[in-house]
Amino acid sequence: MSKGISRELTWIVTGLWIALFFGWATGLWTITLLGYFLFYIARQLYSINRFEQWIKGSTNVPYPPSSGLWAELSYLVSRKQRSLEKHAALQFYKSEQFLAASMTIPDAIISLNEYNQIEWFNKSAKKIFKLKHSDTGRKIETLFRHPDFIQYLKSKHYGKGMILQSLNGMPRVFNLKLFPYFKEHKLLIVKDIHELYNLAQIRRDFVANASHELRTPLTVLNGYLEVMIDSIEPESTWQKPLEQMHQQSYRMQSIIDDLLTLSSMESETITGQQKEVNVPYILQEMQVDAEQMSHGKHLIEFDVDINLALKGFEEPLKSVFMNLISNAIRYTPENQSIKVRWFHDRKGAHFEVKDSGIGIAQEHLSRLTERFYRVDTARSRDTGGTGLGLAIVKHILERHQAKLVVTSQLGKGSVFRCDFPNKAVVLLKNIEND
Amino acid sequence: MDKQEFSTHISEMLNRNLEDLFNHILEMGGMVERQLENALQALGSSDVDKAQEVISFDKAINHAEMEIDRLCAKVLARQQPTASDLRLILAAIRIAIDLERMGDEVVKLAKMVIIFGKHDGLKCSDIQGYAELVDISNRSSVMLKMTLDSFARVSTDSVGKVIREEEVIDDIFKKIEKDLKESLKTSPDQIECLMEMIIALRAAERVSDHARNIVESILYLVQGDDVRNLDESRLNDLLNSLESSKG
């Protein structure tokens, strides 16, 4: 039996005994019982009233009723209240701790509610945006009024974030990004990427400058070597060394060319608009080049969808195709076949070069696109590779939101496939007119 | 016009319209701020393209002013606001006009960059008065930011600072104007460039004048006092009272 009921029953029974005794003593049974009944109801009502006052927190009633069911009830209520308070204190402590942690983060963080009003912000946000504590509750766009930012805020597509070259008069590069979180709320995170930006810039400049500086001396060396080769006797002992020197200097030149391509690719010089690139036409031209490169030693087969064009950057795409084709020619033994395909399916457009060459072991596949990474050092130098070809390919494909997929089996050959997304595909109708 | 104040009206519509108006002004202010910053960059690097961009951006600002006018007229016609709401609308109209004028002055700055860009081998930075021009423009830019911030926070804390700064700019301008006038007499071969520089300096100085006007509108909005055309002593009294109330 519940404690409350048993306490109440004890009270009723005790009261009844007293009433019975009183009735027996006086003989006024009806009045006594009626009195008992009325007293019981009055006491209940009084206790209910007190209990209500106490729960409301009235100052007139500092203690809850102390007998019967109501005593038990108030005991339970106050116990529950205490545990709730404890829980709330713990929650408060936790949230305080969390806020304190967010304060120490070096990036600026501002939390916005669904109306873009500031909820809280950390110390660096205060510094960068020059916010005051009274600014909580104000809309972010009234205090940070950069038109580009307002547009970004309204766009609802926060994806990549935005880069600002200066913020509140500070000429530093900042990366702003909004993250939707917790229902309709947003988190604005601002990173100072000035150092990073500068570093990348310096690295790019260095590569570009160094390659440029190396070019001139190489041209001179090359020129003299050619003259010397032409002018010596055919049976001279110098012929072989000179030829090798010439070959190596030529290789050095192509490395530098590749480095320059790569650095120009990275320094985002391709900021121009994407254009429609007539891939079938390019591949037609490339077929001739490929035949020349292999000197007719390979069976090169082109299978091109003539109606399939691509939206992108023409010159970079050419260098992707050329790199992959020349790789295949370089690593395929004589009289073996090379198959180049340009086709499209549900997923998008694909450029595929399939060779039956020496193949690549599994462990190398993931590192192929690293700069100067070589599977077989001795061999690839013989064939005149620069070690940068696939790095360039990867960069260009990233720019086209395309992917490079390589599958290979040792001894059987490899397949290099570029997957272009569907949105880049353009179908040509009047190819005959071109 | 505190953040809570927009929600104190019975009419939901009026709240929304007033808040909309408030945000529009700040958005327009942000555009002008950006335009001035871009003009400063164009000035610093003699970047003609950027200057061209500044000039074409002026259209958007003019458009924003018309939008604010339309909003003000709508609220006045439909809700007939009184007291601080009416003051907000009156201030809004004035601020929008000042912002639009500022945009026009910034365009003049950009035009100077373009004109110098056409002269081969002549950089803005070589003309006398360039340092002052950059100084005045930078100060004006900071002033504009302070002004808009105090409008966004509906506070009069930085009013004194803005008004004092405007006086400093006036002094700088008067001095360099005098020097340039002297140079006009002594070196008539440079007359075209010097004239252009005077126009640009005046434009930069006008930007700060408009910023001061906006601050006066804010003062009117918050306190209901009209502080235009005060004489020296009364202005000082006002600034002192503002500073003491802040402390």
PDB file of C-alpha atoms in Angstrom, chain B residues 7 28 37 50 61 63 66 82 86-87 97 117 143 167 179 192-194 221-222:
ATOM      1  CA  SER B   7       7.844  44.534 -30.865  1.00  0.00           C
ATOM      2  CA  MET B  28      22.597  50.599 -48.025  1.00  0.00           C
ATOM      3  CA  GLU B  37      36.821  50.930 -49.392  1.00  0.00           C
ATOM      4  CA  LYS B  50      38.444  48.708 -59.730  1.00  0.00           C
ATOM      5  CA  ILE B  61      23.148  52.560 -54.184  1.00  0.00           C
ATOM      6  CA  HIS B  63      18.380  52.088 -56.293  1.00  0.00           C
ATOM      7  CA  MET B  66      14.655  54.818 -53.906  1.00  0.00           C
ATOM      8  CA  THR B  82       4.012  59.296 -34.165  1.00  0.00           C
ATOM      9  CA  LEU B  86       7.937  59.234 -36.879  1.00  0.00           C
ATOM     10  CA  ARG B  87      11.435  60.350 -35.992  1.00  0.00           C
ATOM     11  CA  ILE B  97      19.843  61.052 -48.926  1.00  0.00           C
ATOM     12  CA  GLY B 117      45.028  56.170 -65.487  1.00  0.00           C
ATOM     13  CA  MET B 143      33.898  57.826 -39.541  1.00  0.00           C
ATOM     14  CA  GLU B 167      36.465  69.138 -37.660  1.00  0.00           C
ATOM     15  CA  ASP B 179      48.781  74.803 -50.680  1.00  0.00           C
ATOM     16  CA  GLU B 192      44.765  69.742 -65.014  1.00  0.00           C
ATOM     17  CA  CYS B 193      46.085  67.275 -62.472  1.00  0.00           C
ATOM     18  CA  LEU B 194      45.985  69.760 -59.628  1.00  0.00           C
ATOM     19  CA  LEU B 221      16.251  60.000 -33.707  1.00  0.00           C
ATOM     20  CA  VAL B 222      17.447  59.051 -30.233  1.00  0.00           C
TER      21      VAL B 222
END
